[in-house]
Amino acid sequence: QVQLVESGGGLVQPGGSLRLSCEASKVILSMYYMGWYRQAPGKQRELVARIASGGSIDYADSVKGRFTISRDKITVYLQMNSLKPEDTAVYYCNLYVVQSRSDYWGQGTQVTVSS
């Protein structure tokens, strides 16, 4: 079992920046994907960005060029620049372990972009 703890959400004006952090309770040695999803009011949860154990990265089209995902040991980060009101959502950290087909989720952190 892996626990994920998120931090870094908050209120920011349009055009501003935030950095989200997600710390895992242990290192995963097998193949995995780790990343961020978000869910806005009235919308389905969507993938924002993810990084694979081998280093490959995927971004949603809506955030490409503005958001950057990275990792350092057991922590994954999401640097969010040029934020828009449409980015307002609860952001969830996710870990997917391929072999066991196991999904782990963080508690969620609110990001609000508003004037």
PDB file of C-alpha atoms in Angstrom:
ATOM      1  CA  GLN A   1       0.000   0.000   0.000  1.00  0.00           C
ATOM      2  CA  VAL A   2       1.204   3.489  -0.923  1.00  0.00           C
ATOM      3  CA  GLN A   3       0.007   6.750   0.568  1.00  0.00           C
ATOM      4  CA  LEU A   4       0.141  10.028  -1.362  1.00  0.00           C
ATOM      5  CA  VAL A   5       0.154  13.409   0.391  1.00  0.00           C
ATOM      6  CA  GLU A   6      -0.505  16.565  -1.632  1.00  0.00           C
ATOM      7  CA  SER A   7       0.252  20.205  -0.932  1.00  0.00           C
ATOM      8  CA  GLY A   8       0.565  23.553  -2.702  1.00  0.00           C
ATOM      9  CA  GLY A   9      -2.973  24.432  -3.726  1.00  0.00           C
ATOM     10  CA  GLY A  10      -4.495  27.839  -3.150  1.00  0.00           C
ATOM     11  CA  LEU A  11      -5.977  30.993  -4.639  1.00  0.00           C
ATOM     12  CA  VAL A  12      -4.145  32.799  -7.425  1.00  0.00           C
ATOM     13  CA  GLN A  13      -4.973  35.534  -9.947  1.00  0.00           C
ATOM     14  CA  PRO A  14      -5.144  34.796 -13.676  1.00  0.00           C
ATOM     15  CA  GLY A  15      -1.646  34.708 -15.115  1.00  0.00           C
ATOM     16  CA  GLY A  16      -0.153  33.653 -11.804  1.00  0.00           C
ATOM     17  CA  SER A  17       1.695  30.500 -10.789  1.00  0.00           C
ATOM     18  CA  LEU A  18       1.434  27.678  -8.282  1.00  0.00           C
ATOM     19  CA  ARG A  19       3.486  24.559  -7.616  1.00  0.00           C
ATOM     20  CA  LEU A  20       1.811  21.383  -6.400  1.00  0.00           C
ATOM     21  CA  SER A  21       3.732  18.655  -4.593  1.00  0.00           C
ATOM     22  CA  CYS A  22       2.869  15.005  -4.010  1.00  0.00           C
ATOM     23  CA  GLU A  23       4.989  12.847  -1.714  1.00  0.00           C
ATOM     24  CA  ALA A  24       4.712   9.060  -1.829  1.00  0.00           C
ATOM     25  CA  SER A  25       5.165   6.954   1.275  1.00  0.00           C
ATOM     26  CA  LYS A  26       7.660   4.666  -0.460  1.00  0.00           C
ATOM     27  CA  VAL A  27       9.662   4.206  -3.651  1.00  0.00           C
ATOM     28  CA  ILE A  28       8.121   2.108  -6.448  1.00  0.00           C
ATOM     29  CA  LEU A  29      10.717  -0.101  -8.142  1.00  0.00           C
ATOM     30  CA  SER A  30       8.514  -1.568 -10.895  1.00  0.00           C
ATOM     31  CA  MET A  31       6.871   0.179 -13.867  1.00  0.00           C
ATOM     32  CA  TYR A  32       4.454   2.950 -12.962  1.00  0.00           C
ATOM     33  CA  TYR A  33       2.800   6.183 -13.986  1.00  0.00           C
ATOM     34  CA  MET A  34       2.588   9.046 -11.524  1.00  0.00           C
ATOM     35  CA  GLY A  35       0.769  12.272 -12.198  1.00  0.00           C
ATOM     36  CA  TRP A  36      -2.034  14.727 -11.638  1.00  0.00           C
ATOM     37  CA  TYR A  37      -5.741  14.676 -12.414  1.00  0.00           C
ATOM     38  CA  ARG A  38      -8.258  17.438 -11.824  1.00  0.00           C
ATOM     39  CA  GLN A  39     -12.003  17.730 -11.443  1.00  0.00           C
ATOM     40  CA  ALA A  40     -13.880  20.994 -11.907  1.00  0.00           C
ATOM     41  CA  PRO A  41     -17.488  21.527 -10.777  1.00  0.00           C
ATOM     42  CA  GLY A  42     -19.888  19.784 -13.130  1.00  0.00           C
ATOM     43  CA  LYS A  43     -17.113  18.099 -15.096  1.00  0.00           C
ATOM     44  CA  GLN A  44     -15.509  14.662 -15.194  1.00  0.00           C
ATOM     45  CA  ARG A  45     -12.085  14.015 -13.745  1.00  0.00           C
ATOM     46  CA  GLU A  46      -9.395  14.486 -16.389  1.00  0.00           C
ATOM     47  CA  LEU A  47      -5.700  13.757 -16.706  1.00  0.00           C
ATOM     48  CA  VAL A  48      -3.563  16.883 -16.434  1.00  0.00           C
ATOM     49  CA  ALA A  49      -0.047  15.459 -16.632  1.00  0.00           C
ATOM     50  CA  ARG A  50       1.786  12.234 -15.863  1.00  0.00           C
ATOM     51  CA  ILE A  51       5.320  10.921 -15.825  1.00  0.00           C
ATOM     52  CA  ALA A  52       6.251   7.280 -16.327  1.00  0.00           C
ATOM     53  CA  SER A  53       8.933   5.412 -14.418  1.00  0.00           C
ATOM     54  CA  GLY A  54      11.057   5.464 -17.571  1.00  0.00           C
ATOM     55  CA  GLY A  55      10.801   9.247 -17.794  1.00  0.00           C
ATOM     56  CA  SER A  56       8.244   9.790 -20.560  1.00  0.00           C
ATOM     57  CA  ILE A  57       5.743  12.605 -19.942  1.00  0.00           C
ATOM     58  CA  ASP A  58       2.205  13.284 -21.141  1.00  0.00           C
ATOM     59  CA  TYR A  59       0.219  16.529 -20.842  1.00  0.00           C
ATOM     60  CA  ALA A  60      -3.372  17.413 -21.510  1.00  0.00           C
ATOM     61  CA  ASP A  61      -3.658  19.683 -24.545  1.00  0.00           C
ATOM     62  CA  SER A  62      -5.240  22.371 -22.391  1.00  0.00           C
ATOM     63  CA  VAL A  63      -2.143  22.727 -20.180  1.00  0.00           C
ATOM     64  CA  LYS A  64       0.678  21.960 -22.594  1.00  0.00           C
ATOM     65  CA  GLY A  65       3.209  24.777 -22.614  1.00  0.00           C
ATOM     66  CA  ARG A  66       1.992  26.151 -19.279  1.00  0.00           C
ATOM     67  CA  PHE A  67       2.389  23.244 -16.832  1.00  0.00           C
ATOM     68  CA  THR A  68       5.492  21.189 -16.116  1.00  0.00           C
ATOM     69  CA  ILE A  69       5.619  17.864 -14.279  1.00  0.00           C
ATOM     70  CA  SER A  70       8.802  16.625 -12.641  1.00  0.00           C
ATOM     71  CA  ARG A  71       9.961  14.297  -9.897  1.00  0.00           C
ATOM     72  CA  ASP A  72      12.633  14.085  -7.232  1.00  0.00           C
ATOM     73  CA  LYS A  73      13.015  10.778  -5.387  1.00  0.00           C
ATOM     74  CA  ILE A  74       9.570  10.085  -3.881  1.00  0.00           C
ATOM     75  CA  THR A  75       8.012  13.466  -4.680  1.00  0.00           C
ATOM     76  CA  VAL A  76       6.321  14.538  -7.906  1.00  0.00           C
ATOM     77  CA  TYR A  77       5.717  18.213  -8.704  1.00  0.00           C
ATOM     78  CA  LEU A  78       3.388  20.139 -10.963  1.00  0.00           C
ATOM     79  CA  GLN A  79       4.577  23.647 -11.797  1.00  0.00           C
ATOM     80  CA  MET A  80       1.602  25.626 -13.079  1.00  0.00           C
ATOM     81  CA  ASN A  81       2.277  28.910 -14.877  1.00  0.00           C
ATOM     82  CA  SER A  82       0.031  31.328 -16.774  1.00  0.00           C
ATOM     83  CA  LEU A  83      -2.960  30.042 -14.858  1.00  0.00           C
ATOM     84  CA  LYS A  84      -6.441  30.603 -16.252  1.00  0.00           C
ATOM     85  CA  PRO A  85      -9.852  30.595 -14.556  1.00  0.00           C
ATOM     86  CA  GLU A  86     -10.566  27.389 -16.479  1.00  0.00           C
ATOM     87  CA  ASP A  87      -7.806  25.700 -14.438  1.00  0.00           C
ATOM     88  CA  THR A  88      -9.916  26.021 -11.290  1.00  0.00           C
ATOM     89  CA  ALA A  89     -10.481  22.515  -9.924  1.00  0.00           C
ATOM     90  CA  VAL A  90      -9.581  20.040  -7.236  1.00  0.00           C
ATOM     91  CA  TYR A  91      -6.259  18.494  -8.221  1.00  0.00           C
ATOM     92  CA  TYR A  92      -5.520  14.874  -7.297  1.00  0.00           C
ATOM     93  CA  CYS A  93      -2.182  13.106  -7.303  1.00  0.00           C
ATOM     94  CA  ASN A  94      -2.274   9.593  -8.767  1.00  0.00           C
ATOM     95  CA  LEU A  95       0.038   6.592  -8.829  1.00  0.00           C
ATOM     96  CA  TYR A  96      -0.659   3.651 -11.141  1.00  0.00           C
ATOM     97  CA  VAL A  97       1.487   0.541 -10.753  1.00  0.00           C
ATOM     98  CA  VAL A  98       1.341  -1.367 -14.026  1.00  0.00           C
ATOM     99  CA  GLN A  99       2.012  -4.962 -12.986  1.00  0.00           C
ATOM    100  CA  SER A 100      -0.464  -5.012 -10.116  1.00  0.00           C
ATOM    101  CA  ARG A 101      -2.925  -2.670 -11.866  1.00  0.00           C
ATOM    102  CA  SER A 102      -3.108  -0.710  -8.625  1.00  0.00           C
ATOM    103  CA  ASP A 103      -4.346   2.877  -8.395  1.00  0.00           C
ATOM    104  CA  TYR A 104      -3.464   5.147  -5.485  1.00  0.00           C
ATOM    105  CA  TRP A 105      -4.880   8.640  -4.965  1.00  0.00           C
ATOM    106  CA  GLY A 106      -4.003  11.676  -2.919  1.00  0.00           C
ATOM    107  CA  GLN A 107      -6.575  13.544  -0.867  1.00  0.00           C
ATOM    108  CA  GLY A 108      -6.986  16.374  -3.380  1.00  0.00           C
ATOM    109  CA  THR A 109      -5.967  20.027  -3.189  1.00  0.00           C
ATOM    110  CA  GLN A 110      -8.082  22.992  -4.311  1.00  0.00           C
ATOM    111  CA  VAL A 111      -6.720  25.341  -6.970  1.00  0.00           C
ATOM    112  CA  THR A 112      -8.758  28.489  -7.585  1.00  0.00           C
ATOM    113  CA  VAL A 113      -7.837  30.990 -10.307  1.00  0.00           C
ATOM    114  CA  SER A 114      -9.856  34.175  -9.943  1.00  0.00           C
ATOM    115  CA  SER A 115      -9.577  37.958  -9.849  1.00  0.00           C
TER     116      SER A 115
END
